[in-house]
């Protein structure tokens, strides 16, 4: 699988992100984030009060320091968002290049007209020859061509697109490499697949997801609460000052109160919230999956039932020969030899696997036969058999071997007046029951035996399903096989359930059934007849090789067209939600330490004996911070720096492990809950030591 | 602390642990419309009420209908209490010939009894006639508690039901709570209290000659019937001014024990009722455990503070202002229980508690009256915190947060935030404004941090619908009457209405299947999380205010300074 890897490191994104952080200071952009908007207003207010103090010749340096750090807080949050957006831009740019300056050859009344791609409308017919860039999304209505889709998928190998069937969809911006096709345009100008991808990756069309909105409400609520707590503290302070007959106005000032508010408000998560969301979508993009909305990424985390196609996801795409079962009176080696001979020209993976098996078991070298020595009989729909006729030098047939399905060979043998050996019937049954497929091998006169073809379950997939089970996700295998075969493979692969002889209708019904039981279902699909099921599923991942209808119906598109990706998608969804929750917990837990820094500083001298020196509340200065000035400043600096420190975590996401809910919770709670409680005590103390040592503060 | 005290505490919680689950299961049967052993005796009352009110007990209500019914019913109750006070002079059952109540006090009292607060800016024996006490106040003691239960039932149905548009019938819930729960319990308790010597008559006050040769008026009246429901319904409004410190309201250690038990009985039992109704019994036990832990932590803190030598008084134990007949433990236990449970009755003066014990009482109320809390109100208040906890912690397992299978999304979380924010905002703004307004400061009996605590306590008590007073504050002024009435209204209805909205929104949702990836709410880990959320939200909101009130007072006491 060729996967596009971005070579640009995070370092190269720093400079543009820093510039974007400044641009984001425009009020109309800040107001989108209520928590940071409060900090923004606080920074402006503090700056004004610094200027006032400066004009009046009042002390202003301390307030100025606070103001500076408040601005840094705002900038750091902007920076986090810009960083997250920057990572998507690289891909968006390459997509944009694919889109620019394309002309389409519009077919109208049999004549070709050359018009810019942007003027193409739905249902227009355009023609593309080798070397043309396909001007718009559409379905091939005539012809067959190989298409280079690397601009979209990063996959360099060309794909075949042809009219009719499930391979008819082409994407604007991709390039025809050979042949000529006629395409009916299926998208309106400006809303083509590429346009939507660009918008999505750039975050321009980014809408807040449901969970993000809910979390935003909590954060705004907390901010209001702290706003009230800080605003009313002014009154309590005035009361207390009057009661103590003291002047405590040195610290009961606007900058200090704003500093307290900013420290208490959940700025850490508030500043990183949108970056987390953008980074989540970006992580999907990196594994070549495009979610059409952030909502779909969130839903992926909730999935608890996966519908997986058997072929290609659970088993290797093809069945393999695993055993020879000779008929009575025949040697196994003889059968192997015949089977190998019959498969020499069979280039299908099944045929090749027979050749390999014969070689491995009996060291039978595949013989080279020239056309003069042999005539190959290709598989045909009528005979359902393939094989070889060995020719004498005079051209007469000396030996004729056929292999094919049991029923075809039975018919072939019986048509020659011979009988199919009864002794093989139990073996046929056994192979079928075990989920395998029996092939019969025969010469002109009699059946030599059977070849046992088997679905081979992918290595490691069983462990993967066990992992999913621990995460609380149930896997359902979808297969067109009969129930017997399906059950056998299901047992071998370790899936929880299976749907045999699945039709698109049965798939849809199954999804509805699971959903009515309260489950959230994810599936992959590519065919047009998968579209209803893809639309019904909570997360429907369409293969990029699939039809336009499938790609429209799903809420994600996998550019690699790899159905196993579904598992990764679920993990990315979970990781996104976990990152949000963990950083929120961290942010709120931080407040405890900040209180213990600022409140004792604010009221250090209150009720002091004789109105001088340390008052009783100085006892709450459990970190032994140097002075009220250094305490307040340390808290503000910590609050600003922690945003920057957590940017990598927000972009990367918290570590995800396939574990049950309770273990995940315990782990995250320990790291981000307890860690969030303790870390700021250490951090604030350290900053206090540093700024005092550097002499930056009284 | 003497071991006898410990034994009393053990007996108290032991009795509670036995009675609460039993009563809870009984109530679950009642509210699910099943027959109980009391139905043969009482069901005729229920059916009569429905017939008189023209109520179809089977009709289901959407949440807005439920909310309207509740609001109208409460408004009616308010008007009745308000008007009865204004005209009591001309009504019968007024042997003392008490005058009409001034409008601002009547307003405050009407709001107070409607909202299950029972804040009293008046002295019962010298202000309210027997008629007012019985027809206005006692009736409200029943129905305000029943209102709380109804909200909890609606919320429980919201959680339990699957894709349902309705959340029950308010009239049915109200009637059943009164007929099968409050009335029988109140009768049993009233009879027991009369047996212990609580007065219950309609005689005028008697004048007696004291041993010292003076004369004293001893107020009488229909006290036992009101005290029983005041304790059971977490109302707390005393018949007499001294509340349960009055010997005719609380004469013996047995009556003291029964009254204390009655405070927590229904709030604790409703936790189990909820567990049954949403078929999550383990979850209910976890919640009950969380409440108990918070209560015991407060109790321990208070007892430690009380048993410390007071450096100013120098006494080994601080008996000033305590219920001297029953001892420190019974005073402290009562103070903790009554503030935890939004009851508000007292048998000692809260202002006389040591600063930290007073702080515990204050913090209990500030937490939002969820440590058992008011009847119904405590549990639905706790559920708001449960939802908040589920939302914050639920994300950490990588799924959209779910509570008992219901997804917690923007709508619910918005209502949760409003309901948690409202009482806190009222406390902060109310006391903040009061502590700089001269008109309010004139009512303070104490200066310094203690005065601030009195103001904080008054607004906390009102917003939390607790009703206890810190004493020392003369709240019978137009300023306090009106601002406290407003606080009580906001603290009650800005919690109830969001709760009903949540009930409606949850009821309409489908239930997600439980898997290994589901966030569990019936584990000790969840209990830890819930306690953490409650304490952190409470502490973060009130830490600065508490520092300038009880905390600094405690430090100053250590330094021997008073104001």
Short mmCIF file of N, CA and C in Angstrom, two decimals, chain B residues 447-533:
data_model
loop_
_atom_site.label_atom_id
_atom_site.label_comp_id
_atom_site.label_asym_id
_atom_site.label_seq_id
_atom_site.Cartn_x
_atom_site.Cartn_y
_atom_site.Cartn_z
N UNK B 447 -19.34 41.74 63.21
CA UNK B 447 -18.47 42.31 62.19
C UNK B 447 -17.46 41.26 61.75
N UNK B 448 -16.55 41.65 60.88
CA UNK B 448 -15.46 40.76 60.50
C UNK B 448 -15.90 39.57 59.70
N UNK B 449 -15.07 38.56 59.68
CA UNK B 449 -15.36 37.39 58.84
C UNK B 449 -16.68 36.74 59.22
N UNK B 450 -17.04 36.77 60.50
CA UNK B 450 -18.27 36.12 60.92
C UNK B 450 -19.48 36.77 60.27
N UNK B 451 -19.42 38.10 60.13
CA UNK B 451 -20.51 38.81 59.45
C UNK B 451 -20.63 38.38 58.00
N UNK B 452 -19.47 38.22 57.37
CA UNK B 452 -19.49 37.77 55.98
C UNK B 452 -20.10 36.38 55.88
N UNK B 453 -19.73 35.52 56.85
CA UNK B 453 -20.30 34.17 56.86
C UNK B 453 -21.82 34.23 57.00
N UNK B 454 -22.30 35.15 57.85
CA UNK B 454 -23.75 35.27 58.03
C UNK B 454 -24.45 35.60 56.72
N UNK B 455 -23.84 36.51 55.96
CA UNK B 455 -24.44 36.90 54.68
C UNK B 455 -24.37 35.75 53.68
N UNK B 456 -23.19 35.13 53.60
CA UNK B 456 -23.04 33.99 52.69
C UNK B 456 -24.06 32.92 53.03
N UNK B 457 -24.21 32.69 54.33
CA UNK B 457 -25.09 31.63 54.78
C UNK B 457 -26.54 31.94 54.41
N UNK B 458 -26.93 33.21 54.59
CA UNK B 458 -28.32 33.57 54.31
C UNK B 458 -28.66 33.29 52.85
N UNK B 459 -27.79 33.73 51.93
CA UNK B 459 -28.10 33.55 50.51
C UNK B 459 -27.91 32.09 50.08
N UNK B 460 -26.96 31.40 50.70
CA UNK B 460 -26.80 29.98 50.41
C UNK B 460 -28.04 29.23 50.84
N UNK B 461 -28.49 29.54 52.05
CA UNK B 461 -29.65 28.85 52.61
C UNK B 461 -30.89 29.10 51.74
N UNK B 462 -31.01 30.32 51.23
CA UNK B 462 -32.17 30.64 50.39
C UNK B 462 -32.04 29.95 49.03
N UNK B 463 -30.88 30.11 48.38
CA UNK B 463 -30.71 29.55 47.04
C UNK B 463 -30.74 28.03 47.08
N UNK B 464 -30.22 27.45 48.16
CA UNK B 464 -30.22 25.99 48.28
C UNK B 464 -31.54 25.46 48.81
N UNK B 465 -32.49 26.35 49.06
CA UNK B 465 -33.78 25.97 49.64
C UNK B 465 -33.60 25.19 50.92
N UNK B 466 -32.60 25.60 51.71
CA UNK B 466 -32.37 24.94 52.98
C UNK B 466 -33.26 25.55 54.04
N UNK B 467 -33.09 26.84 54.29
CA UNK B 467 -33.98 27.52 55.22
C UNK B 467 -33.42 27.73 56.59
N UNK B 468 -32.27 27.09 56.90
CA UNK B 468 -31.71 27.37 58.21
C UNK B 468 -31.05 28.74 58.17
N UNK B 469 -30.95 29.36 59.33
CA UNK B 469 -30.31 30.67 59.39
C UNK B 469 -29.06 30.54 60.24
N UNK B 470 -28.09 31.38 59.96
CA UNK B 470 -26.87 31.33 60.74
C UNK B 470 -27.06 32.10 62.04
N UNK B 471 -28.23 32.69 62.19
CA UNK B 471 -28.53 33.55 63.32
C UNK B 471 -27.59 34.74 63.31
N UNK B 472 -27.88 35.72 64.05
CA UNK B 472 -27.02 36.90 64.05
C UNK B 472 -27.36 37.86 62.94
N UNK B 473 -28.20 37.41 62.01
CA UNK B 473 -28.59 38.30 60.92
C UNK B 473 -30.08 38.58 61.05
N UNK B 474 -30.42 39.86 61.14
CA UNK B 474 -31.84 40.21 61.19
C UNK B 474 -32.35 40.32 59.77
N UNK B 475 -33.01 39.25 59.32
CA UNK B 475 -33.41 39.20 57.93
C UNK B 475 -34.80 39.75 57.71
N UNK B 476 -35.47 40.18 58.78
CA UNK B 476 -36.83 40.68 58.63
C UNK B 476 -36.81 42.16 58.25
N UNK B 477 -36.17 42.45 57.11
CA UNK B 477 -36.19 43.80 56.56
C UNK B 477 -36.64 43.66 55.12
N UNK B 478 -37.20 44.71 54.55
CA UNK B 478 -37.66 44.59 53.15
C UNK B 478 -36.53 44.13 52.23
N UNK B 479 -35.31 44.63 52.44
CA UNK B 479 -34.21 44.24 51.55
C UNK B 479 -34.01 42.73 51.55
N UNK B 480 -33.87 42.18 52.76
CA UNK B 480 -33.62 40.74 52.83
C UNK B 480 -34.85 39.93 52.44
N UNK B 481 -36.04 40.40 52.88
CA UNK B 481 -37.26 39.66 52.54
C UNK B 481 -37.34 39.46 51.04
N UNK B 482 -37.09 40.54 50.30
CA UNK B 482 -37.30 40.47 48.85
C UNK B 482 -36.13 39.76 48.15
N UNK B 483 -34.88 40.13 48.50
CA UNK B 483 -33.77 39.48 47.80
C UNK B 483 -33.70 38.00 48.14
N UNK B 484 -34.00 37.67 49.40
CA UNK B 484 -33.96 36.25 49.75
C UNK B 484 -35.10 35.48 49.08
N UNK B 485 -36.28 36.14 48.98
CA UNK B 485 -37.40 35.48 48.29
C UNK B 485 -37.01 35.20 46.84
N UNK B 486 -36.37 36.18 46.23
CA UNK B 486 -35.93 36.02 44.85
C UNK B 486 -34.90 34.87 44.75
N UNK B 487 -34.00 34.84 45.71
CA UNK B 487 -32.99 33.77 45.72
C UNK B 487 -33.64 32.40 45.82
N UNK B 488 -34.67 32.33 46.70
CA UNK B 488 -35.34 31.03 46.88
C UNK B 488 -36.02 30.59 45.60
N UNK B 489 -36.69 31.56 44.93
CA UNK B 489 -37.38 31.22 43.69
C UNK B 489 -36.41 30.73 42.62
N UNK B 490 -35.32 31.49 42.45
CA UNK B 490 -34.34 31.10 41.44
C UNK B 490 -33.72 29.76 41.80
N UNK B 491 -33.37 29.61 43.08
CA UNK B 491 -32.72 28.38 43.51
C UNK B 491 -33.61 27.16 43.35
N UNK B 492 -34.91 27.37 43.38
CA UNK B 492 -35.84 26.25 43.24
C UNK B 492 -36.17 25.98 41.78
N UNK B 493 -36.68 27.01 41.11
CA UNK B 493 -37.26 26.73 39.79
C UNK B 493 -36.24 26.71 38.65
N UNK B 494 -35.13 27.41 38.83
CA UNK B 494 -34.12 27.35 37.76
C UNK B 494 -33.34 26.04 37.88
N UNK B 495 -33.66 25.26 38.88
CA UNK B 495 -33.15 23.89 38.90
C UNK B 495 -34.23 22.91 38.41
N UNK B 496 -35.45 23.15 38.89
CA UNK B 496 -36.54 22.22 38.55
C UNK B 496 -36.83 22.21 37.05
N UNK B 497 -36.94 23.38 36.46
CA UNK B 497 -37.31 23.42 35.04
C UNK B 497 -36.26 22.77 34.14
N UNK B 498 -34.97 23.09 34.32
CA UNK B 498 -33.98 22.35 33.52
C UNK B 498 -34.05 20.84 33.76
N UNK B 499 -34.30 20.43 35.01
CA UNK B 499 -34.41 18.99 35.28
C UNK B 499 -35.52 18.37 34.47
N UNK B 500 -36.65 19.05 34.39
CA UNK B 500 -37.77 18.51 33.62
C UNK B 500 -37.44 18.51 32.13
N UNK B 501 -36.71 19.55 31.69
CA UNK B 501 -36.31 19.58 30.28
C UNK B 501 -35.38 18.40 29.98
N UNK B 502 -34.48 18.13 30.91
CA UNK B 502 -33.58 16.98 30.73
C UNK B 502 -34.41 15.70 30.67
N UNK B 503 -35.40 15.61 31.57
CA UNK B 503 -36.25 14.41 31.60
C UNK B 503 -36.91 14.22 30.24
N UNK B 504 -37.45 15.31 29.69
CA UNK B 504 -38.12 15.21 28.40
C UNK B 504 -37.16 14.80 27.30
N UNK B 505 -35.97 15.40 27.33
CA UNK B 505 -35.00 15.12 26.27
C UNK B 505 -34.46 13.69 26.38
N UNK B 506 -34.21 13.24 27.60
CA UNK B 506 -33.69 11.87 27.78
C UNK B 506 -34.75 10.83 27.41
N UNK B 507 -36.00 11.13 27.80
CA UNK B 507 -37.07 10.16 27.53
C UNK B 507 -37.19 9.88 26.04
N UNK B 508 -36.93 10.91 25.23
CA UNK B 508 -37.11 10.76 23.79
C UNK B 508 -35.97 9.96 23.15
N UNK B 509 -34.88 9.75 23.90
CA UNK B 509 -33.72 9.10 23.27
C UNK B 509 -33.86 7.59 23.29
N UNK B 510 -33.09 6.99 22.38
CA UNK B 510 -33.05 5.54 22.44
C UNK B 510 -31.93 5.12 23.38
N UNK B 511 -31.97 3.87 23.76
CA UNK B 511 -31.02 3.38 24.75
C UNK B 511 -29.89 2.64 24.04
N UNK B 512 -28.66 3.07 24.30
CA UNK B 512 -27.53 2.37 23.70
C UNK B 512 -27.28 1.07 24.46
N UNK B 513 -26.81 0.08 23.71
CA UNK B 513 -26.52 -1.20 24.34
C UNK B 513 -25.26 -1.07 25.19
N UNK B 514 -25.22 -1.84 26.25
CA UNK B 514 -24.05 -1.79 27.15
C UNK B 514 -22.99 -2.76 26.63
N UNK B 515 -21.77 -2.27 26.51
CA UNK B 515 -20.67 -3.13 26.07
C UNK B 515 -19.48 -2.90 27.00
N UNK B 516 -18.39 -3.61 26.69
CA UNK B 516 -17.19 -3.43 27.50
C UNK B 516 -16.62 -2.03 27.31
N UNK B 517 -17.04 -1.34 26.25
CA UNK B 517 -16.54 0.01 26.02
C UNK B 517 -17.39 1.07 26.69
N UNK B 518 -18.42 0.65 27.40
CA UNK B 518 -19.33 1.60 28.04
C UNK B 518 -18.76 2.07 29.35
N UNK B 519 -18.89 3.37 29.59
CA UNK B 519 -18.47 3.97 30.85
C UNK B 519 -19.41 3.48 31.96
N UNK B 520 -18.84 2.92 33.01
CA UNK B 520 -19.68 2.32 34.05
C UNK B 520 -19.97 3.31 35.17
N UNK B 521 -21.22 3.29 35.63
CA UNK B 521 -21.59 4.22 36.69
C UNK B 521 -21.91 3.48 37.99
N UNK B 522 -21.52 2.21 38.05
CA UNK B 522 -21.83 1.50 39.30
C UNK B 522 -20.56 0.91 39.91
N UNK B 523 -19.46 1.65 39.78
CA UNK B 523 -18.20 1.18 40.34
C UNK B 523 -17.69 2.17 41.38
N UNK B 524 -16.74 1.72 42.17
CA UNK B 524 -16.16 2.64 43.15
C UNK B 524 -15.40 3.75 42.44
N UNK B 525 -14.85 3.42 41.27
CA UNK B 525 -14.14 4.46 40.51
C UNK B 525 -15.09 5.60 40.17
N UNK B 526 -16.31 5.25 39.81
CA UNK B 526 -17.28 6.29 39.51
C UNK B 526 -17.59 7.10 40.77
N UNK B 527 -17.67 6.41 41.91
CA UNK B 527 -17.92 7.12 43.17
C UNK B 527 -16.82 8.15 43.41
N UNK B 528 -15.58 7.74 43.19
CA UNK B 528 -14.45 8.67 43.38
C UNK B 528 -14.58 9.87 42.44
N UNK B 529 -14.91 9.57 41.18
CA UNK B 529 -15.06 10.64 40.19
C UNK B 529 -16.17 11.61 40.58
N UNK B 530 -17.28 11.04 41.04
CA UNK B 530 -18.43 11.87 41.40
C UNK B 530 -18.06 12.79 42.56
N UNK B 531 -17.42 12.21 43.58
CA UNK B 531 -17.00 13.02 44.73
C UNK B 531 -16.05 14.11 44.25
N UNK B 532 -15.11 13.72 43.38
CA UNK B 532 -14.14 14.69 42.87
C UNK B 532 -14.84 15.84 42.15
N UNK B 533 -15.78 15.50 41.28
CA UNK B 533 -16.48 16.55 40.52
C UNK B 533 -17.25 17.47 41.45
#
